[in-house]
Short mmCIF file of N, CA, C and O in Angstrom, two decimals:
data_model
loop_
_atom_site.label_atom_id
_atom_site.label_comp_id
_atom_site.label_asym_id
_atom_site.label_seq_id
_atom_site.Cartn_x
_atom_site.Cartn_y
_atom_site.Cartn_z
N UNK A 1 0.85 -1.21 0.09
CA UNK A 1 -0.05 -0.09 0.23
C UNK A 1 0.99 1.28 -0.07
O UNK A 1 2.09 1.46 0.81
N UNK A 2 0.45 2.34 -0.81
CA UNK A 2 1.13 3.44 -0.78
C UNK A 2 0.57 4.57 -0.66
O UNK A 2 -0.74 4.69 -1.14
N UNK A 3 0.98 5.48 0.15
CA UNK A 3 0.16 6.90 0.56
C UNK A 3 0.83 8.06 -0.10
O UNK A 3 2.13 7.84 0.03
N UNK A 4 0.26 8.73 -0.70
CA UNK A 4 1.01 9.95 -1.37
C UNK A 4 0.34 11.13 -0.74
O UNK A 4 -1.05 11.18 -0.70
N UNK A 5 0.82 12.16 -0.18
CA UNK A 5 0.29 13.39 0.30
C UNK A 5 1.03 14.60 -0.36
O UNK A 5 2.10 14.60 -0.67
N UNK A 6 0.09 15.31 -0.72
CA UNK A 6 0.54 16.35 -1.54
C UNK A 6 0.43 17.78 -0.69
O UNK A 6 -0.78 17.89 0.02
N UNK A 7 1.29 18.69 -0.52
CA UNK A 7 1.40 19.79 0.47
C UNK A 7 1.40 21.02 -0.43
O UNK A 7 2.26 21.01 -1.40
N UNK A 8 0.18 21.93 -0.54
CA UNK A 8 0.42 23.24 -1.17
C UNK A 8 1.01 24.18 -0.22
O UNK A 8 0.18 24.50 0.67
N UNK A 9 2.15 24.38 -0.34
CA UNK A 9 2.68 25.35 0.59
C UNK A 9 3.15 26.69 0.07
O UNK A 9 4.08 27.41 0.47
N UNK A 10 2.54 26.91 -0.92
CA UNK A 10 2.61 28.37 -1.86
C UNK A 10 2.32 29.41 -0.47
O UNK A 10 3.28 30.49 -0.54
N UNK A 11 1.18 29.24 0.23
CA UNK A 11 1.01 30.45 1.11
C UNK A 11 2.21 30.62 2.09
O UNK A 11 2.37 31.59 2.66
N UNK A 12 2.70 29.42 2.65
CA UNK A 12 3.55 29.35 3.52
C UNK A 12 4.90 30.02 2.94
O UNK A 12 5.44 30.89 3.64
N UNK A 13 5.25 29.65 1.66
CA UNK A 13 6.44 30.43 1.18
C UNK A 13 6.07 31.78 0.83
O UNK A 13 7.20 32.67 1.14
N UNK A 14 5.05 32.21 0.54
CA UNK A 14 4.80 33.64 0.55
C UNK A 14 5.00 34.50 1.69
O UNK A 14 5.65 35.56 1.70
N UNK A 15 4.20 33.83 2.93
CA UNK A 15 4.56 34.43 4.18
C UNK A 15 5.97 34.67 4.58
O UNK A 15 6.29 35.48 5.08
N UNK A 16 6.60 33.46 4.35
CA UNK A 16 8.17 33.50 4.79
C UNK A 16 8.83 34.50 3.70
O UNK A 16 9.81 35.30 4.33
N UNK A 17 8.55 34.64 2.71
CA UNK A 17 9.05 35.72 1.78
C UNK A 17 8.82 37.15 2.31
O UNK A 17 9.85 38.14 2.19
N UNK A 18 7.51 37.28 2.69
CA UNK A 18 7.21 38.59 3.37
C UNK A 18 8.08 38.75 4.62
O UNK A 18 8.50 40.09 4.86
N UNK A 19 8.42 37.86 5.49
CA UNK A 19 9.21 38.13 6.72
C UNK A 19 10.62 38.33 6.35
O UNK A 19 11.07 39.21 6.86
N UNK A 20 11.13 37.43 5.30
CA UNK A 20 12.67 37.85 4.64
C UNK A 20 12.66 39.42 4.35
O UNK A 20 13.64 40.14 4.71
N UNK A 21 11.70 39.71 3.59
CA UNK A 21 11.76 41.22 2.71
C UNK A 21 11.63 42.11 4.14
O UNK A 21 12.32 43.09 4.20
N UNK A 22 10.78 41.74 5.12
CA UNK A 22 10.65 42.73 6.01
C UNK A 22 11.92 42.97 6.95
O UNK A 22 12.26 43.84 7.53
N UNK A 23 12.70 41.71 7.09
CA UNK A 23 13.79 41.73 8.06
C UNK A 23 14.94 42.49 7.31
O UNK A 23 15.66 42.83 7.85
N UNK A 24 14.76 42.45 5.87
CA UNK A 24 15.97 43.31 5.09
C UNK A 24 15.61 44.77 4.90
O UNK A 24 16.38 45.45 4.40
N UNK A 25 14.65 45.17 5.29
CA UNK A 25 14.39 46.41 5.28
C UNK A 25 13.16 46.98 6.48
O UNK A 25 12.11 46.95 6.38
N UNK A 26 13.97 46.85 7.79
CA UNK A 26 13.27 47.41 8.92
C UNK A 26 12.92 48.88 8.89
O UNK A 26 12.49 49.13 10.12
N UNK A 27 13.13 49.46 7.92
CA UNK A 27 12.92 51.10 8.06
C UNK A 27 11.79 51.34 8.61
O UNK A 27 11.71 52.31 9.61
N UNK A 28 10.61 51.13 8.26
CA UNK A 28 9.28 51.47 8.96
C UNK A 28 9.29 51.15 10.62
O UNK A 28 8.74 52.10 11.29
N UNK A 29 9.78 50.16 10.82
CA UNK A 29 9.91 49.92 12.10
C UNK A 29 10.91 50.78 13.03
O UNK A 29 10.81 51.22 14.15
N UNK A 30 11.90 51.00 12.41
CA UNK A 30 12.95 51.99 12.92
C UNK A 30 12.74 53.31 12.89
O UNK A 30 12.84 54.12 13.85
N UNK A 31 11.71 53.70 12.04
CA UNK A 31 11.21 55.10 12.09
C UNK A 31 10.15 55.46 13.44
O UNK A 31 10.45 56.32 14.13
N UNK A 32 9.59 54.37 13.57
CA UNK A 32 8.57 54.28 14.70
C UNK A 32 9.39 54.12 16.06
O UNK A 32 9.08 54.88 17.18
N UNK A 33 10.45 53.42 16.10
CA UNK A 33 11.62 53.07 17.25
C UNK A 33 12.02 54.70 17.64
O UNK A 33 11.97 55.09 18.65
N UNK A 34 12.77 55.20 16.43
CA UNK A 34 13.06 56.44 16.58
C UNK A 34 12.11 57.51 17.16
O UNK A 34 12.66 58.25 18.11
N UNK A 35 10.96 57.62 16.77
CA UNK A 35 10.06 58.39 17.71
C UNK A 35 9.97 58.19 19.05
O UNK A 35 9.90 59.09 19.79
N UNK A 36 9.90 56.87 19.36
CA UNK A 36 9.50 56.63 20.83
C UNK A 36 10.88 56.77 21.76
O UNK A 36 10.74 57.41 22.63
N UNK A 37 12.30 56.66 21.12
CA UNK A 37 13.41 56.92 21.88
C UNK A 37 13.56 58.34 21.96
O UNK A 37 14.19 58.80 23.12
N UNK A 38 13.18 59.36 21.04
CA UNK A 38 13.35 60.64 21.12
C UNK A 38 12.26 61.02 22.32
O UNK A 38 12.63 61.94 23.25
N UNK A 39 10.99 60.53 22.42
CA UNK A 39 10.31 60.92 23.54
C UNK A 39 10.49 60.58 24.88
O UNK A 39 10.55 61.08 25.77
N UNK A 40 11.14 59.18 24.72
CA UNK A 40 11.58 58.55 26.23
C UNK A 40 12.80 59.43 26.73
O UNK A 40 13.12 59.74 27.72
N UNK A 41 13.64 59.71 25.62
CA UNK A 41 14.90 60.46 26.05
C UNK A 41 14.48 61.87 26.41
O UNK A 41 15.17 62.55 27.82
N UNK A 42 13.43 62.65 26.03
CA UNK A 42 13.08 63.97 26.39
C UNK A 42 12.54 63.78 27.83
O UNK A 42 12.65 64.84 28.78
N UNK A 43 11.76 62.72 28.23
CA UNK A 43 11.03 62.48 29.43
C UNK A 43 12.18 62.44 30.47
O UNK A 43 12.02 62.81 31.87
N UNK A 44 13.49 62.07 30.34
CA UNK A 44 14.59 61.83 31.16
C UNK A 44 14.89 63.21 31.69
O UNK A 44 15.36 63.38 32.84
N UNK A 45 14.61 64.17 30.91
CA UNK A 45 14.93 65.61 31.54
C UNK A 45 13.75 65.88 32.44
O UNK A 45 13.99 66.80 33.46
N UNK A 46 12.61 65.41 32.32
CA UNK A 46 11.73 65.67 33.45
C UNK A 46 12.03 64.75 34.71
O UNK A 46 11.89 65.40 35.82
N UNK A 47 12.27 63.62 34.47
CA UNK A 47 12.66 62.93 35.81
C UNK A 47 14.03 63.13 36.09
O UNK A 47 14.35 62.47 37.28
N UNK A 48 14.57 63.66 35.56
CA UNK A 48 16.19 64.09 35.78
C UNK A 48 17.06 62.72 36.31
O UNK A 48 17.55 62.67 37.24
N UNK A 49 16.86 62.02 35.26
CA UNK A 49 17.54 60.33 35.71
C UNK A 49 17.89 59.94 34.15
O UNK A 49 17.39 60.36 33.34
N UNK A 50 18.89 59.05 34.40
CA UNK A 50 19.38 58.20 33.09
C UNK A 50 18.52 57.21 32.81
O UNK A 50 17.50 56.76 33.39
N UNK A 51 19.01 56.51 31.74
CA UNK A 51 18.16 55.29 31.10
C UNK A 51 17.99 54.06 32.03
O UNK A 51 17.29 53.30 31.98
N UNK A 52 19.05 54.15 33.10
CA UNK A 52 19.09 53.18 34.09
C UNK A 52 18.60 53.38 35.19
O UNK A 52 18.14 52.72 36.24
N UNK A 53 17.58 54.71 35.16
CA UNK A 53 16.92 55.17 36.35
C UNK A 53 17.78 55.68 37.36
O UNK A 53 17.13 56.34 38.45
N UNK A 54 19.06 55.74 37.30
CA UNK A 54 19.88 56.51 38.45
C UNK A 54 19.60 58.03 38.30
O UNK A 54 19.90 58.72 37.15
N UNK A 55 19.23 58.80 39.32
CA UNK A 55 19.02 60.19 39.27
C UNK A 55 20.49 60.84 38.84
O UNK A 55 21.32 60.51 39.22
N UNK A 56 20.29 61.97 38.08
CA UNK A 56 21.58 62.73 37.89
C UNK A 56 21.85 63.57 39.04
O UNK A 56 21.21 63.88 39.88
N UNK A 57 23.32 63.53 39.17
CA UNK A 57 23.98 64.51 40.05
C UNK A 57 23.23 65.66 40.14
O UNK A 57 23.30 66.39 39.08
N UNK A 58 23.18 66.49 41.26
CA UNK A 58 22.63 67.78 41.10
C UNK A 58 23.58 68.90 41.09
O UNK A 58 24.98 68.32 40.74
N UNK A 59 23.27 69.89 40.62
CA UNK A 59 24.27 70.83 40.09
C UNK A 59 25.07 71.19 41.34
O UNK A 59 25.12 71.28 42.62
N UNK A 60 26.51 71.66 41.02
CA UNK A 60 27.39 72.03 41.95
C UNK A 60 27.36 73.38 42.54
O UNK A 60 26.53 74.20 41.68
N UNK A 61 27.71 73.67 43.72
CA UNK A 61 27.44 75.11 44.17
C UNK A 61 27.79 76.11 43.38
O UNK A 61 27.18 77.38 42.97
N UNK A 62 29.04 75.95 42.62
CA UNK A 62 29.66 76.95 41.45
C UNK A 62 28.62 76.90 40.40
O UNK A 62 28.48 78.13 39.83
N UNK A 63 28.02 76.01 40.08
CA UNK A 63 27.02 76.05 38.98
C UNK A 63 25.67 76.68 39.38
O UNK A 63 25.01 77.45 38.80
N UNK A 64 25.12 76.45 40.56
CA UNK A 64 24.11 76.90 41.08
C UNK A 64 24.31 78.79 41.23
O UNK A 64 23.47 79.41 40.64
N UNK A 65 25.51 78.91 41.71
CA UNK A 65 25.88 80.27 41.62
C UNK A 65 25.84 80.99 40.30
O UNK A 65 25.08 82.16 39.79
N UNK A 66 26.46 80.30 39.29
CA UNK A 66 26.55 80.80 37.89
C UNK A 66 24.98 80.96 37.15
O UNK A 66 24.88 81.69 36.34
N UNK A 67 24.45 79.73 37.62
CA UNK A 67 23.14 79.56 36.63
C UNK A 67 21.99 79.87 37.52
O UNK A 67 21.01 80.20 36.89
N UNK A 68 22.01 80.10 38.67
CA UNK A 68 20.84 80.25 39.42
C UNK A 68 19.86 79.29 39.87
O UNK A 68 18.50 79.35 39.86
N UNK A 69 20.35 77.94 39.41
CA UNK A 69 19.45 77.04 39.61
C UNK A 69 20.05 75.53 40.03
O UNK A 69 21.25 75.25 39.66
N UNK A 70 19.59 74.75 40.74
CA UNK A 70 19.92 73.39 41.13
C UNK A 70 19.65 72.28 40.27
O UNK A 70 20.55 71.38 40.45
N UNK A 71 18.81 72.32 39.43
CA UNK A 71 18.13 71.18 38.74
C UNK A 71 19.16 71.46 37.48
O UNK A 71 19.33 72.20 36.59
N UNK A 72 19.95 70.28 37.10
CA UNK A 72 20.88 70.06 36.04
C UNK A 72 20.06 69.75 34.61
O UNK A 72 18.83 69.36 34.68
N UNK A 73 20.84 70.36 33.66
CA UNK A 73 20.16 70.20 32.12
C UNK A 73 18.71 70.78 32.03
O UNK A 73 17.98 70.45 31.23
N UNK A 74 18.54 72.00 32.84
CA UNK A 74 17.00 72.66 32.80
C UNK A 74 17.46 73.85 32.36
O UNK A 74 18.28 74.58 32.77
N UNK A 75 16.39 74.70 32.04
CA UNK A 75 16.54 76.21 31.93
C UNK A 75 16.22 76.47 30.56
O UNK A 75 14.98 76.39 30.20
N UNK A 76 17.16 76.69 29.84
CA UNK A 76 16.62 77.12 28.39
C UNK A 76 16.41 75.99 27.43
O UNK A 76 15.47 76.38 26.63
N UNK A 77 16.49 74.80 27.71
CA UNK A 77 15.82 73.53 27.10
C UNK A 77 16.42 73.49 25.68
O UNK A 77 15.96 72.43 25.22
N UNK A 78 17.63 73.84 25.28
CA UNK A 78 18.14 73.60 23.96
C UNK A 78 18.63 72.26 23.73
O UNK A 78 18.17 71.59 22.95
N UNK A 79 19.15 71.47 24.84
CA UNK A 79 19.65 70.20 24.75
C UNK A 79 18.45 69.28 24.53
O UNK A 79 18.62 68.66 23.64
N UNK A 80 17.50 69.42 25.48
CA UNK A 80 16.35 68.74 25.41
C UNK A 80 15.61 68.89 24.17
O UNK A 80 15.28 67.88 23.30
N UNK A 81 15.36 70.00 23.52
CA UNK A 81 14.60 70.54 22.42
C UNK A 81 15.49 69.87 21.12
O UNK A 81 14.73 69.67 19.94
N UNK A 82 16.81 69.55 21.04
CA UNK A 82 17.54 69.29 20.07
C UNK A 82 17.87 67.77 19.90
O UNK A 82 18.51 67.13 19.22
N UNK A 83 17.18 66.99 20.73
CA UNK A 83 17.21 65.52 20.60
C UNK A 83 16.48 65.17 19.34
O UNK A 83 15.39 65.55 19.25
N UNK A 84 17.12 64.37 18.69
CA UNK A 84 16.64 63.67 17.40
C UNK A 84 17.06 62.49 17.20
O UNK A 84 17.92 61.67 17.78
N UNK A 85 16.63 61.78 15.89
CA UNK A 85 17.03 60.45 15.37
C UNK A 85 17.16 60.63 14.02
O UNK A 85 16.77 61.63 13.36
N UNK A 86 17.92 59.73 13.49
CA UNK A 86 18.32 59.88 12.07
C UNK A 86 18.66 58.37 11.65
O UNK A 86 19.29 57.44 12.35
N UNK A 87 18.19 57.93 10.29
CA UNK A 87 18.19 56.69 9.87
C UNK A 87 19.38 56.76 8.66
O UNK A 87 19.44 57.57 8.05
N UNK A 88 20.20 55.64 8.87
CA UNK A 88 21.28 55.70 7.93
C UNK A 88 20.93 54.23 7.23
O UNK A 88 20.86 53.26 7.80
N UNK A 89 20.68 54.55 5.97
CA UNK A 89 20.39 53.16 5.18
C UNK A 89 19.05 52.85 5.66
O UNK A 89 18.00 53.67 6.13
N UNK A 90 18.76 51.79 5.51
CA UNK A 90 17.56 51.07 6.07
C UNK A 90 17.58 50.44 7.10
O UNK A 90 16.53 49.67 7.67
N UNK A 91 18.74 50.33 7.87
CA UNK A 91 18.78 49.30 9.13
C UNK A 91 19.67 49.86 10.25
O UNK A 91 20.18 49.32 10.81
N UNK A 92 20.04 51.26 10.03
CA UNK A 92 20.59 51.85 11.43
C UNK A 92 20.03 53.01 11.83
O UNK A 92 19.70 54.12 11.05
N UNK A 93 19.83 53.05 13.17
CA UNK A 93 19.28 54.20 13.90
C UNK A 93 20.05 54.81 14.63
O UNK A 93 20.67 53.99 15.83
N UNK A 94 20.28 56.16 14.65
CA UNK A 94 20.82 56.89 15.43
C UNK A 94 19.99 57.97 16.54
O UNK A 94 19.30 58.44 15.75
N UNK A 95 20.25 57.85 17.72
CA UNK A 95 19.67 58.89 18.48
C UNK A 95 20.57 59.84 19.25
O UNK A 95 21.50 59.09 19.80
N UNK A 96 20.22 61.23 19.08
CA UNK A 96 21.35 61.86 19.78
C UNK A 96 21.15 63.45 19.66
O UNK A 96 19.93 63.70 19.74
N UNK A 97 21.98 64.06 19.74
CA UNK A 97 21.70 65.50 19.84
C UNK A 97 22.92 66.35 19.09
O UNK A 97 24.06 66.00 19.41
N UNK A 98 22.55 67.29 17.98
CA UNK A 98 23.68 68.01 17.76
C UNK A 98 24.59 69.18 18.57
O UNK A 98 25.30 69.67 18.22
N UNK A 99 23.94 69.33 19.83
CA UNK A 99 24.08 70.41 20.67
C UNK A 99 25.77 70.13 21.15
O UNK A 99 26.03 68.93 21.30
N UNK A 100 26.13 71.21 20.98
CA UNK A 100 27.99 71.30 21.12
C UNK A 100 28.37 70.52 22.41
O UNK A 100 29.10 69.74 22.55
N UNK A 101 27.46 70.84 23.47
CA UNK A 101 27.92 70.32 24.88
C UNK A 101 26.96 68.84 25.16
O UNK A 101 27.31 68.47 26.56
N UNK A 102 26.27 68.53 24.42
CA UNK A 102 25.73 67.14 24.51
C UNK A 102 26.61 65.91 24.92
O UNK A 102 26.23 65.21 26.12
N UNK A 103 27.66 65.81 24.33
CA UNK A 103 28.75 64.78 24.74
C UNK A 103 29.21 64.98 26.32
O UNK A 103 29.28 63.92 27.00
N UNK A 104 29.50 66.22 26.46
CA UNK A 104 29.90 66.54 27.95
C UNK A 104 29.06 66.20 28.95
O UNK A 104 29.29 65.59 30.10
N UNK A 105 27.58 66.39 28.60
CA UNK A 105 26.60 66.26 29.60
C UNK A 105 26.50 64.63 29.61
O UNK A 105 26.30 64.20 30.90
N UNK A 106 26.30 63.97 28.50
CA UNK A 106 26.37 62.53 28.61
C UNK A 106 27.57 61.93 29.47
O UNK A 106 27.23 61.03 30.30
N UNK A 107 28.93 62.08 28.99
CA UNK A 107 29.90 61.52 29.63
C UNK A 107 30.43 62.15 30.68
O UNK A 107 31.30 61.73 31.44
N UNK A 108 30.10 63.33 30.79
CA UNK A 108 30.92 64.28 31.90
C UNK A 108 32.49 64.72 31.43
O UNK A 108 32.83 64.09 30.68
N UNK A 109 33.08 65.53 32.41
CA UNK A 109 34.44 65.94 32.08
C UNK A 109 34.90 66.62 33.39
O UNK A 109 34.12 67.07 34.21
N UNK A 110 36.28 66.75 33.32
CA UNK A 110 36.83 67.46 34.55
C UNK A 110 37.53 68.51 34.00
O UNK A 110 38.03 68.88 32.67
N UNK A 111 37.84 69.63 34.85
CA UNK A 111 38.47 70.95 34.82
C UNK A 111 39.75 70.65 34.33
O UNK A 111 40.33 71.35 33.48
N UNK A 112 40.34 69.71 34.70
CA UNK A 112 41.86 69.47 34.33
C UNK A 112 41.77 68.80 32.85
O UNK A 112 42.85 69.06 32.35
N UNK A 113 40.79 68.31 32.57
CA UNK A 113 40.83 67.61 31.16
C UNK A 113 40.43 68.95 30.17
O UNK A 113 40.66 69.05 29.03
N UNK A 114 39.49 69.60 30.53
CA UNK A 114 38.88 70.72 29.91
C UNK A 114 39.03 72.05 30.53
O UNK A 114 37.73 72.43 31.31
N UNK A 115 40.09 72.88 30.53
CA UNK A 115 40.37 74.13 31.35
C UNK A 115 39.10 75.19 31.17
O UNK A 115 39.07 75.99 31.83
N UNK A 116 38.47 75.08 29.96
CA UNK A 116 37.32 76.14 29.91
C UNK A 116 36.31 75.84 30.79
O UNK A 116 35.52 76.80 30.94
N UNK A 117 36.21 74.81 31.57
CA UNK A 117 35.01 74.54 32.28
C UNK A 117 35.05 75.16 33.57
O UNK A 117 36.19 75.58 34.13
N UNK A 118 34.08 75.80 34.25
CA UNK A 118 34.17 76.45 35.33
C UNK A 118 34.20 75.56 36.75
O UNK A 118 34.67 75.73 37.73
N UNK A 119 33.99 74.26 36.41
CA UNK A 119 34.13 73.18 37.38
C UNK A 119 34.10 71.87 36.69
O UNK A 119 33.57 71.85 35.59
N UNK A 120 34.15 70.70 37.51
CA UNK A 120 33.98 69.53 36.92
C UNK A 120 32.31 69.14 36.56
O UNK A 120 31.52 69.60 37.23
N UNK A 121 32.14 68.42 35.38
CA UNK A 121 30.94 68.03 35.19
C UNK A 121 30.47 66.54 35.30
O UNK A 121 31.16 65.92 34.60
N UNK A 122 29.72 66.32 36.36
CA UNK A 122 29.55 64.85 36.25
C UNK A 122 28.91 64.34 35.06
O UNK A 122 27.99 65.02 34.39
N UNK A 123 28.86 63.07 34.66
CA UNK A 123 28.04 62.31 33.59
C UNK A 123 26.50 62.43 33.94
O UNK A 123 26.21 62.01 35.12
N UNK A 124 25.77 62.85 33.21
CA UNK A 124 24.49 62.93 33.27
C UNK A 124 23.68 62.20 32.10
O UNK A 124 23.27 62.97 31.15
N UNK A 125 23.90 60.84 31.92
CA UNK A 125 23.32 60.22 30.83
C UNK A 125 21.94 60.40 30.58
O UNK A 125 21.25 60.19 31.39
N UNK A 126 21.55 60.85 29.45
CA UNK A 126 20.30 60.89 29.09
C UNK A 126 20.12 60.16 27.54
O UNK A 126 18.86 59.86 27.45
N UNK A 127 20.95 59.94 26.85
CA UNK A 127 20.75 59.10 25.67
C UNK A 127 21.20 57.62 26.12
O UNK A 127 21.96 57.12 26.71
N UNK A 128 20.08 56.44 25.81
CA UNK A 128 20.45 55.28 25.98
C UNK A 128 19.13 54.58 25.96
O UNK A 128 17.83 55.15 25.83
N UNK A 129 19.17 53.25 26.17
CA UNK A 129 18.02 52.39 26.10
C UNK A 129 17.55 51.97 27.64
O UNK A 129 18.31 51.11 27.95
N UNK A 130 16.54 52.31 28.16
CA UNK A 130 16.04 51.79 29.36
C UNK A 130 15.46 50.44 29.21
O UNK A 130 15.03 49.99 28.11
N UNK A 131 15.04 49.87 30.30
CA UNK A 131 14.17 48.66 30.51
C UNK A 131 13.02 48.72 29.37
O UNK A 131 12.38 48.04 28.81
N UNK A 132 12.15 49.96 29.86
CA UNK A 132 10.85 49.81 29.19
C UNK A 132 11.05 50.31 27.59
O UNK A 132 10.22 49.98 26.82
N UNK A 133 12.11 51.03 27.31
CA UNK A 133 12.55 51.21 25.90
C UNK A 133 12.62 49.76 25.15
O UNK A 133 12.19 49.54 24.22
N UNK A 134 13.47 49.08 25.77
CA UNK A 134 13.79 47.97 25.29
C UNK A 134 12.44 46.94 24.89
O UNK A 134 12.08 46.43 23.94
N UNK A 135 11.52 46.85 25.95
CA UNK A 135 10.37 46.13 25.81
C UNK A 135 9.31 47.00 24.62
O UNK A 135 9.01 46.26 23.81
N UNK A 136 9.42 48.35 24.42
CA UNK A 136 8.83 49.09 23.39
C UNK A 136 9.34 48.62 22.08
O UNK A 136 8.75 48.45 21.21
N UNK A 137 10.62 48.83 22.20
CA UNK A 137 11.29 48.43 20.80
C UNK A 137 10.99 46.77 20.45
O UNK A 137 10.72 46.59 19.01
N UNK A 138 10.80 45.89 21.31
CA UNK A 138 10.51 44.77 20.80
C UNK A 138 9.24 44.42 20.56
O UNK A 138 8.73 43.82 19.54
N UNK A 139 8.28 45.06 21.29
CA UNK A 139 6.81 45.18 20.76
C UNK A 139 6.62 45.90 19.28
O UNK A 139 5.85 45.19 18.52
N UNK A 140 7.62 46.94 18.94
CA UNK A 140 7.35 47.35 17.86
C UNK A 140 7.99 46.47 16.72
O UNK A 140 6.80 46.20 15.49
N UNK A 141 8.93 45.77 16.95
CA UNK A 141 9.40 44.75 15.93
C UNK A 141 8.33 43.98 15.67
O UNK A 141 8.22 43.20 14.59
N UNK A 142 7.99 43.29 16.77
CA UNK A 142 6.82 42.20 16.67
C UNK A 142 5.71 42.73 16.02
O UNK A 142 5.19 41.72 15.05
N UNK A 143 5.30 43.79 16.25
CA UNK A 143 3.99 44.17 15.15
C UNK A 143 4.41 44.56 13.95
O UNK A 143 3.64 43.96 13.08
N UNK A 144 5.47 44.90 13.66
CA UNK A 144 5.87 45.19 12.40
C UNK A 144 6.14 43.90 11.56
O UNK A 144 5.43 43.75 10.52
N UNK A 145 6.63 42.81 12.21
CA UNK A 145 6.53 41.37 11.49
C UNK A 145 5.19 40.69 11.29
O UNK A 145 4.72 40.09 10.38
N UNK A 146 4.50 40.98 12.36
CA UNK A 146 2.97 40.48 12.42
C UNK A 146 2.43 41.03 11.26
O UNK A 146 1.55 40.38 10.42
N UNK A 147 2.47 42.47 11.10
CA UNK A 147 1.76 43.03 9.92
C UNK A 147 2.27 42.57 8.60
O UNK A 147 1.62 42.63 7.79
N UNK A 148 3.63 42.01 8.64
CA UNK A 148 3.92 41.67 7.10
C UNK A 148 3.34 40.07 6.83
O UNK A 148 3.14 39.93 5.80
N UNK A 149 2.83 39.54 7.95
CA UNK A 149 2.08 38.10 7.71
C UNK A 149 0.81 38.14 7.43
O UNK A 149 0.05 37.41 7.27
N UNK A 150 0.22 39.15 8.07
CA UNK A 150 -1.16 39.12 8.16
C UNK A 150 -1.81 39.83 6.74
O UNK A 150 -1.30 40.30 5.74
#
């Protein structure tokens, strides 16, 4: 006795090809992720904490005297207002700020390294991916891939 089974897998092949195509062009998902990361980065200025949830160091007495405020990275809003994202090609997302002093605020610096500073500046990371950002990124990619097979 011989049993022959025929399987029409054309729909499965089409679905797999759509997933392959989506994986080679994640641009739509990255655009959405870029918007989310800019929003979450700007919210760090409100919470005054880094992506890891650690609060930023308060301003030094010399900064308070000079700027008239104790809260770091507040006031003019230039740094926060210039947080943006950029796609390079279809698969690279950069989030950052073109503000000249952004790196100094992110990583910190000492007066001995940078004599023009009036005091040491502690690192106050504002760019990065928090745990909730990570969950959102995964959700966006999952939805993007799900949309490709629906």
